[in-house]
Short mmCIF file of C-alpha atoms in Angstrom, two decimals:
data_model
loop_
_atom_site.label_atom_id
_atom_site.label_comp_id
_atom_site.label_asym_id
_atom_site.label_seq_id
_atom_site.Cartn_x
_atom_site.Cartn_y
_atom_site.Cartn_z
CA UNK C 4 0.00 0.00 0.00
CA UNK C 5 1.31 3.40 -0.91
CA UNK C 6 1.49 6.25 1.55
CA UNK C 7 2.37 9.85 0.64
CA UNK C 8 3.60 12.06 3.44
CA UNK C 9 4.17 15.74 2.73
CA UNK C 10 6.09 17.96 5.11
CA UNK C 11 5.76 21.64 4.27
CA UNK C 12 6.78 24.65 6.28
CA UNK C 13 3.94 26.96 7.21
CA UNK C 14 5.98 30.05 6.39
CA UNK C 15 6.76 31.22 2.88
CA UNK C 16 10.22 30.41 1.61
CA UNK C 17 12.75 32.90 2.87
CA UNK C 18 10.16 34.95 4.72
CA UNK C 19 12.19 34.89 7.92
CA UNK C 20 15.69 35.09 6.47
CA UNK C 21 17.70 38.18 7.39
CA UNK C 22 17.02 40.91 4.83
CA UNK C 23 19.55 43.42 3.56
CA UNK C 24 18.55 46.92 4.71
CA UNK C 25 20.27 49.53 2.56
CA UNK C 26 20.11 53.31 3.12
CA UNK C 27 20.69 54.30 -0.51
CA UNK C 28 21.20 58.02 -0.02
CA UNK C 29 23.24 58.62 -3.15
CA UNK C 30 21.80 60.58 -6.03
CA UNK C 31 20.99 58.19 -8.90
CA UNK C 32 23.22 59.68 -11.54
CA UNK C 33 24.00 57.33 -14.40
CA UNK C 34 25.85 54.27 -13.11
CA UNK C 35 25.93 55.27 -9.43
CA UNK C 36 23.36 52.69 -8.32
CA UNK C 37 24.76 49.97 -10.58
CA UNK C 38 26.59 48.10 -7.75
CA UNK C 39 23.25 47.78 -5.98
CA UNK C 40 21.49 46.50 -9.10
CA UNK C 41 24.30 43.99 -9.61
CA UNK C 42 24.02 42.72 -6.03
CA UNK C 43 20.24 42.38 -6.34
CA UNK C 44 20.51 40.44 -9.59
CA UNK C 45 23.24 38.17 -8.21
CA UNK C 46 21.18 37.26 -5.13
CA UNK C 47 17.59 36.70 -6.24
CA UNK C 48 16.73 34.75 -3.09
CA UNK C 49 17.77 37.59 -0.78
CA UNK C 50 15.24 40.27 0.12
CA UNK C 51 16.46 43.86 -0.10
CA UNK C 52 14.86 46.76 1.78
CA UNK C 53 16.19 49.87 0.07
CA UNK C 54 15.67 53.36 1.50
CA UNK C 55 15.48 56.19 -1.02
CA UNK C 56 16.36 59.63 0.31
CA UNK C 57 16.12 62.58 -2.04
CA UNK C 58 16.77 65.50 0.30
CA UNK C 59 16.24 64.23 3.85
CA UNK C 60 12.78 63.35 2.58
CA UNK C 61 10.96 62.97 -0.74
CA UNK C 62 11.54 66.53 -2.04
CA UNK C 63 8.13 66.70 -3.62
CA UNK C 64 5.24 64.55 -4.72
CA UNK C 65 6.66 63.98 -8.19
CA UNK C 66 10.08 62.33 -8.63
CA UNK C 67 12.53 63.92 -11.04
CA UNK C 68 13.69 61.99 -14.09
CA UNK C 69 16.78 60.52 -12.40
CA UNK C 70 14.79 59.12 -9.50
CA UNK C 71 12.11 57.88 -11.89
CA UNK C 72 14.74 55.83 -13.69
CA UNK C 73 16.47 54.60 -10.54
CA UNK C 74 13.40 53.74 -8.48
CA UNK C 75 11.64 52.11 -11.43
CA UNK C 76 14.62 49.81 -11.86
CA UNK C 77 14.61 48.96 -8.15
CA UNK C 78 10.94 48.12 -8.40
CA UNK C 79 11.56 45.87 -11.38
CA UNK C 80 13.12 43.31 -9.03
CA UNK C 81 10.76 41.01 -7.15
CA UNK C 82 13.14 40.80 -4.17
CA UNK C 83 13.23 44.56 -3.52
CA UNK C 84 11.06 46.66 -1.23
CA UNK C 85 11.59 50.38 -1.82
CA UNK C 86 11.10 52.67 1.18
CA UNK C 87 10.96 56.45 1.48
CA UNK C 88 12.91 58.45 4.05
CA UNK C 89 11.08 60.46 6.73
CA UNK C 90 13.14 62.59 9.13
CA UNK C 91 11.68 62.66 12.64
CA UNK C 92 14.54 64.69 14.20
CA UNK C 93 14.15 62.77 17.48
CA UNK C 94 10.68 64.23 17.95
CA UNK C 95 11.42 67.86 17.10
CA UNK C 96 9.97 67.68 13.58
CA UNK C 97 6.43 68.97 13.31
CA UNK C 98 3.63 66.54 12.58
CA UNK C 99 2.65 68.71 9.62
CA UNK C 100 6.12 68.17 8.17
CA UNK C 101 6.00 64.41 8.73
CA UNK C 102 2.51 64.17 7.27
CA UNK C 103 3.59 66.14 4.21
CA UNK C 104 6.58 63.83 3.75
CA UNK C 105 4.37 60.74 3.98
CA UNK C 106 1.87 62.22 1.54
CA UNK C 107 4.60 63.05 -0.95
CA UNK C 108 6.00 59.53 -0.81
CA UNK C 109 2.50 58.10 -1.19
CA UNK C 110 2.05 60.22 -4.32
CA UNK C 111 4.99 58.42 -5.92
CA UNK C 112 2.73 55.35 -6.00
CA UNK C 113 0.35 57.17 -8.31
CA UNK C 114 2.99 58.42 -10.75
CA UNK C 115 1.87 57.27 -14.19
CA UNK C 116 5.12 57.56 -16.10
CA UNK C 117 6.85 54.55 -14.51
CA UNK C 118 6.69 52.26 -11.50
CA UNK C 119 8.04 54.58 -8.81
CA UNK C 120 5.96 52.97 -6.08
CA UNK C 121 7.09 53.28 -2.48
CA UNK C 122 6.26 50.25 -0.35
CA UNK C 123 7.25 51.59 3.04
CA UNK C 124 8.64 54.43 5.12
CA UNK C 125 11.86 54.65 7.10
CA UNK C 126 11.29 56.93 10.09
CA UNK C 127 14.81 58.11 10.87
CA UNK C 128 15.86 59.60 14.20
CA UNK C 129 12.84 58.14 15.96
CA UNK C 130 12.43 59.67 19.45
CA UNK C 131 13.29 57.01 22.01
CA UNK C 132 13.78 58.45 25.49
CA UNK C 133 13.23 56.09 28.39
CA UNK C 134 10.37 56.93 30.73
CA UNK C 135 8.47 59.27 28.42
CA UNK C 136 5.04 58.85 26.84
CA UNK C 137 5.42 61.69 24.35
CA UNK C 138 7.60 59.53 22.05
CA UNK C 139 4.82 56.98 21.66
CA UNK C 140 2.24 59.69 21.02
CA UNK C 141 4.54 61.34 18.48
CA UNK C 142 5.18 58.14 16.51
CA UNK C 143 1.57 56.95 16.74
CA UNK C 144 0.44 60.21 15.14
CA UNK C 145 3.13 59.95 12.46
CA UNK C 146 2.24 56.37 11.56
CA UNK C 147 -1.49 57.05 11.50
CA UNK C 148 -0.92 59.98 9.13
CA UNK C 149 1.26 57.78 6.91
CA UNK C 150 -1.35 55.03 6.77
CA UNK C 151 -3.99 57.58 5.89
CA UNK C 152 -1.81 59.00 3.12
CA UNK C 153 -1.00 55.58 1.67
CA UNK C 154 -4.60 54.43 1.84
CA UNK C 155 -4.93 51.12 0.01
CA UNK C 156 -1.24 50.99 -0.87
CA UNK C 157 0.88 48.55 1.11
CA UNK C 158 2.98 50.21 3.80
CA UNK C 159 5.92 48.72 5.70
CA UNK C 160 7.19 50.88 8.55
CA UNK C 161 10.70 50.95 10.00
CA UNK C 162 11.60 53.02 13.07
CA UNK C 163 15.21 54.05 13.51
CA UNK C 164 16.13 55.23 16.99
CA UNK C 165 19.47 53.51 16.43
CA UNK C 166 19.50 52.00 19.90
CA UNK C 167 17.68 49.58 22.19
CA UNK C 168 13.94 50.26 22.10
CA UNK C 169 12.67 52.11 25.18
CA UNK C 170 8.96 51.78 24.38
CA UNK C 171 7.26 48.41 24.00
CA UNK C 172 4.60 50.09 21.87
CA UNK C 173 7.13 50.56 19.08
CA UNK C 174 7.10 46.82 18.41
CA UNK C 175 3.40 47.13 17.57
CA UNK C 176 3.59 50.47 15.77
CA UNK C 177 6.46 49.50 13.45
CA UNK C 178 7.17 46.43 11.37
CA UNK C 179 10.88 46.78 12.15
CA UNK C 180 12.95 48.71 14.68
CA UNK C 181 16.62 49.55 14.18
CA UNK C 182 18.06 48.49 17.54
CA UNK C 183 21.64 49.48 16.70
CA UNK C 184 23.03 52.14 14.40
CA UNK C 185 26.54 53.25 15.18
CA UNK C 186 30.03 53.01 13.80
CA UNK C 187 31.66 49.61 13.60
CA UNK C 188 34.07 50.48 16.40
CA UNK C 189 31.10 50.58 18.80
CA UNK C 190 29.61 47.23 17.78
CA UNK C 191 30.00 43.82 19.36
CA UNK C 192 27.90 40.65 19.35
CA UNK C 193 26.65 41.58 22.83
CA UNK C 194 24.19 43.86 21.01
CA UNK C 195 22.32 40.74 19.93
CA UNK C 196 21.39 40.00 23.53
CA UNK C 197 21.40 43.43 25.16
CA UNK C 198 19.33 45.28 22.53
CA UNK C 199 16.94 42.59 21.30
CA UNK C 200 14.01 41.64 23.58
CA UNK C 201 12.86 38.05 23.71
CA UNK C 202 10.86 37.15 20.63
CA UNK C 203 11.67 40.40 18.78
CA UNK C 204 14.69 39.40 16.68
CA UNK C 205 12.60 39.12 13.52
CA UNK C 206 11.46 42.73 13.95
CA UNK C 207 14.94 44.00 14.77
CA UNK C 208 17.32 45.64 12.33
CA UNK C 209 21.01 46.54 12.62
CA UNK C 210 22.95 49.15 10.65
CA UNK C 211 26.73 49.44 11.01
CA UNK C 212 28.41 52.19 8.95
CA UNK C 213 32.08 53.24 8.91
CA UNK C 214 33.28 49.65 8.87
CA UNK C 215 36.26 50.15 6.56
CA UNK C 216 38.36 51.85 9.23
CA UNK C 217 38.20 48.97 11.69
CA UNK C 218 37.16 45.73 10.00
CA UNK C 219 37.98 43.09 7.43
CA UNK C 220 35.78 41.18 5.01
CA UNK C 221 36.05 38.08 7.19
CA UNK C 222 34.92 40.04 10.25
CA UNK C 223 31.95 41.45 8.36
CA UNK C 224 30.91 37.94 7.37
CA UNK C 225 31.26 36.71 10.95
CA UNK C 226 29.09 39.53 12.29
CA UNK C 227 26.42 38.91 9.66
CA UNK C 228 26.41 35.19 10.41
CA UNK C 229 25.86 35.91 14.10
CA UNK C 230 22.98 38.26 13.30
CA UNK C 231 21.33 35.71 11.02
CA UNK C 232 21.81 32.93 13.56
CA UNK C 233 19.60 34.71 16.10
CA UNK C 234 17.05 35.65 13.43
CA UNK C 235 17.66 39.40 13.06
CA UNK C 236 15.08 40.68 10.58
CA UNK C 237 17.29 43.02 8.57
CA UNK C 238 20.90 44.15 8.67
CA UNK C 239 23.72 45.84 6.83
CA UNK C 240 27.38 46.67 7.27
CA UNK C 241 28.65 49.61 5.22
CA UNK C 242 32.22 50.66 4.66
CA UNK C 243 31.52 54.38 4.90
CA UNK C 244 28.49 56.61 5.43
CA UNK C 245 25.17 56.28 3.63
CA UNK C 246 25.94 58.79 0.92
CA UNK C 247 28.71 56.41 -0.13
CA UNK C 248 26.53 53.32 0.12
CA UNK C 249 27.55 51.97 -3.29
CA UNK C 250 31.30 52.25 -2.73
CA UNK C 251 33.25 49.12 -3.66
CA UNK C 252 36.60 50.22 -2.27
CA UNK C 253 36.33 48.88 1.30
CA UNK C 254 36.13 45.39 2.82
CA UNK C 255 32.32 45.31 3.00
CA UNK C 256 30.77 46.48 -0.29
CA UNK C 257 27.11 45.74 -0.86
CA UNK C 258 28.01 42.73 -3.03
CA UNK C 259 29.94 41.10 -0.19
CA UNK C 260 27.24 41.80 2.40
CA UNK C 261 24.57 40.35 0.13
CA UNK C 262 26.67 37.30 -0.60
CA UNK C 263 27.42 36.80 3.11
CA UNK C 264 23.74 36.84 4.03
CA UNK C 265 23.02 34.31 1.31
CA UNK C 266 25.99 32.19 2.41
CA UNK C 267 24.46 31.91 5.88
CA UNK C 268 21.49 30.15 4.35
CA UNK C 269 23.66 28.09 2.02
CA UNK C 270 25.74 26.92 4.97
CA UNK C 271 22.55 25.92 6.70
CA UNK C 272 21.60 23.89 3.65
CA UNK C 273 24.30 21.35 4.37
CA UNK C 274 24.43 21.74 8.15
CA UNK C 275 20.79 22.14 9.07
CA UNK C 276 18.99 19.43 7.17
CA UNK C 277 21.53 16.67 7.59
CA UNK C 278 19.19 13.80 6.99
CA UNK C 279 15.65 13.10 5.94
CA UNK C 280 14.89 9.40 6.26
CA UNK C 281 11.98 7.05 6.26
CA UNK C 282 12.43 3.69 7.98
CA UNK C 283 9.80 0.96 7.93
CA UNK C 284 9.59 -1.80 10.50
CA UNK C 285 9.46 -4.61 7.96
CA UNK C 286 12.01 -5.73 5.42
CA UNK C 287 9.40 -5.54 2.68
CA UNK C 288 9.23 -1.74 2.89
CA UNK C 289 10.75 0.39 0.16
CA UNK C 290 11.38 4.08 0.88
CA UNK C 291 11.78 6.90 -1.57
CA UNK C 292 12.90 10.24 -0.13
CA UNK C 293 13.19 13.68 -1.69
CA UNK C 294 14.71 16.43 0.43
CA UNK C 295 14.68 20.16 -0.22
CA UNK C 296 17.15 22.62 1.26
CA UNK C 297 16.12 24.87 4.15
CA UNK C 298 15.61 28.55 3.58
CA UNK C 299 15.85 30.39 6.84
CA UNK C 300 16.65 30.28 10.52
CA UNK C 301 13.98 29.56 13.09
CA UNK C 302 14.16 28.70 16.73
CA UNK C 303 10.97 26.85 17.55
CA UNK C 304 9.42 23.98 15.64
CA UNK C 305 6.04 22.34 16.11
CA UNK C 306 4.50 19.39 14.31
CA UNK C 307 0.92 18.79 13.25
CA UNK C 308 -0.31 15.57 11.66
CA UNK C 309 -3.49 15.27 9.62
CA UNK C 310 -4.92 11.81 9.00
CA UNK C 311 -7.88 10.22 7.25
CA UNK C 312 -8.48 7.74 10.00
CA UNK C 313 -9.14 8.19 13.67
CA UNK C 314 -7.24 4.97 14.22
CA UNK C 315 -3.97 6.55 13.25
CA UNK C 316 -1.99 7.33 16.36
CA UNK C 317 0.56 10.06 15.97
CA UNK C 318 3.25 10.91 18.49
CA UNK C 319 5.38 13.97 17.96
CA UNK C 320 8.49 15.34 19.56
CA UNK C 321 10.24 18.58 18.80
CA UNK C 322 13.29 20.22 20.32
CA UNK C 323 13.88 23.94 20.50
CA UNK C 324 17.11 25.34 19.12
CA UNK C 325 18.43 27.46 16.26
CA UNK C 326 17.46 25.43 13.23
CA UNK C 327 16.33 25.92 9.68
CA UNK C 328 12.92 25.96 8.16
CA UNK C 329 12.30 23.06 5.82
CA UNK C 330 10.62 24.39 2.72
CA UNK C 331 9.28 21.10 1.39
CA UNK C 332 10.09 17.47 1.91
CA UNK C 333 8.12 14.75 0.20
CA UNK C 334 8.42 11.08 1.06
CA UNK C 335 6.68 8.14 -0.53
CA UNK C 336 6.77 4.84 1.30
CA UNK C 337 5.43 1.62 -0.13
CA UNK C 338 4.58 -0.88 2.57
CA UNK C 339 2.79 -4.18 2.86
CA UNK C 340 0.28 -4.30 5.67
CA UNK C 341 0.44 -1.67 8.36
CA UNK C 342 3.90 -1.74 9.88
CA UNK C 343 5.00 1.04 12.17
CA UNK C 344 6.96 3.73 10.38
CA UNK C 345 9.16 6.54 11.56
CA UNK C 346 9.70 9.74 9.62
CA UNK C 347 12.64 11.66 11.02
CA UNK C 348 13.76 15.12 9.99
CA UNK C 349 17.20 15.67 11.48
CA UNK C 350 18.33 19.27 11.54
CA UNK C 351 21.34 20.97 13.01
CA UNK C 352 22.51 24.55 13.18
CA UNK C 353 24.38 25.44 16.32
CA UNK C 354 22.97 22.27 17.87
CA UNK C 355 20.74 19.44 16.71
CA UNK C 356 17.00 19.46 16.75
CA UNK C 357 14.91 16.54 15.60
CA UNK C 358 11.29 16.27 14.64
CA UNK C 359 10.00 12.72 14.84
CA UNK C 360 6.61 11.59 13.60
CA UNK C 361 5.61 8.07 14.59
CA UNK C 362 2.36 6.51 13.44
CA UNK C 363 1.01 3.00 13.86
CA UNK C 364 -0.68 3.15 10.48
CA UNK C 365 1.39 5.14 7.99
CA UNK C 366 -0.84 4.38 5.05
CA UNK C 367 -3.62 6.58 6.44
CA UNK C 368 -1.49 9.64 6.98
CA UNK C 369 -2.28 12.25 4.34
CA UNK C 370 0.00 15.01 5.46
CA UNK C 371 2.25 16.22 8.18
CA UNK C 372 2.86 19.93 8.46
CA UNK C 373 5.92 21.31 10.16
CA UNK C 374 5.06 24.79 11.42
CA UNK C 375 7.94 27.07 12.24
CA UNK C 376 7.92 30.24 14.26
CA UNK C 377 10.69 32.58 15.24
CA UNK C 378 11.98 32.91 18.79
CA UNK C 379 15.15 34.34 20.26
CA UNK C 380 16.99 34.90 23.21
CA UNK C 381 19.01 51.41 28.17
CA UNK C 382 20.42 53.78 25.82
CA UNK C 383 20.52 57.36 24.47
CA UNK C 384 19.42 58.81 21.15
CA UNK C 385 22.32 59.55 18.85
CA UNK C 386 22.60 61.85 15.87
CA UNK C 387 25.06 60.65 13.26
CA UNK C 388 26.28 62.21 10.05
CA UNK C 389 25.52 59.06 8.07
CA UNK C 390 21.80 59.12 8.85
CA UNK C 391 20.74 61.87 6.47
CA UNK C 392 21.26 62.61 2.82
CA UNK C 393 22.65 65.80 1.41
CA UNK C 394 20.94 67.21 -1.63
CA UNK C 395 22.96 66.46 -4.72
CA UNK C 396 22.26 68.31 -7.92
CA UNK C 397 23.04 66.48 -11.11
#
């Protein structure tokens, strides 16, 4: 009798992998953004969140011809989300100014000459003072105005206080929060525990500029691997400031960072799903196994079995660790009678986790779904020169 067992992750492929967050504050003169386009094309399975900054904001509701060309090309890639820059000035900007910025960016969605759509807003210099309620009120008003301006258009929001989040409400108000933005000389892996609350790694982002003066390519890769291992939602290491984001002269150009984030997943491909096996209790069983590489890091795995018979008894066991999501694994087992069968998905990342499905009647099992969910393990506002763009006239 033939039994088909399908294991499929409940999350979309790559949906929890660490994204590349790029403040692209350079003016899009001919060829300037080419290193970014090249990195995007070379890494189609990596999601890019790219922040466009015309003049510390949108500089009007209609993009000029250079930005039309540049943004339209960004939007031509399926793995790119283009965001507009909004300058909060740590709470000193007026709400009228923020609302006008949001409305201008929203208007780019309606531009008819090309696809200059803006899918999100990057709220830079988010106010983030411990013990105050005014910060939450300020950002709530700003986000509500942005949502009103964007209307039916999709809107991803990123807050950038550049430090550990002082207000729990920010995790609800924003899709992502930048929990560290400082020069490379100030960074260490301790940020991954000190600045990221439990369960918030997937909403956390890290930006590290000025890396060239202190780091090497190998160190950049090591840092990115550590970020990905705990499930940081988005990250970037830049050699210089954001108005030199496309520079290829230092140890961490955008091409290397993109490749390093992809390499984290590729390394998990061989290390995380080490074995998918089906073993039947009788010698007459023949097993056919197809395994598919994992796509992202998760920390908690649960197992659900669906059967066509109430007689099927399913026992599950799952361990919690840093592991990889299995995109799809199909197994077909031909058995005679109803021998006990064991389907084991062995995964390892930093340690080994195993998901074991045992049923007394494998031929009645229609599907087994492995559902994955992310899990993971104050400070002052800072104003940095790399956070804002300077107007550049072509």
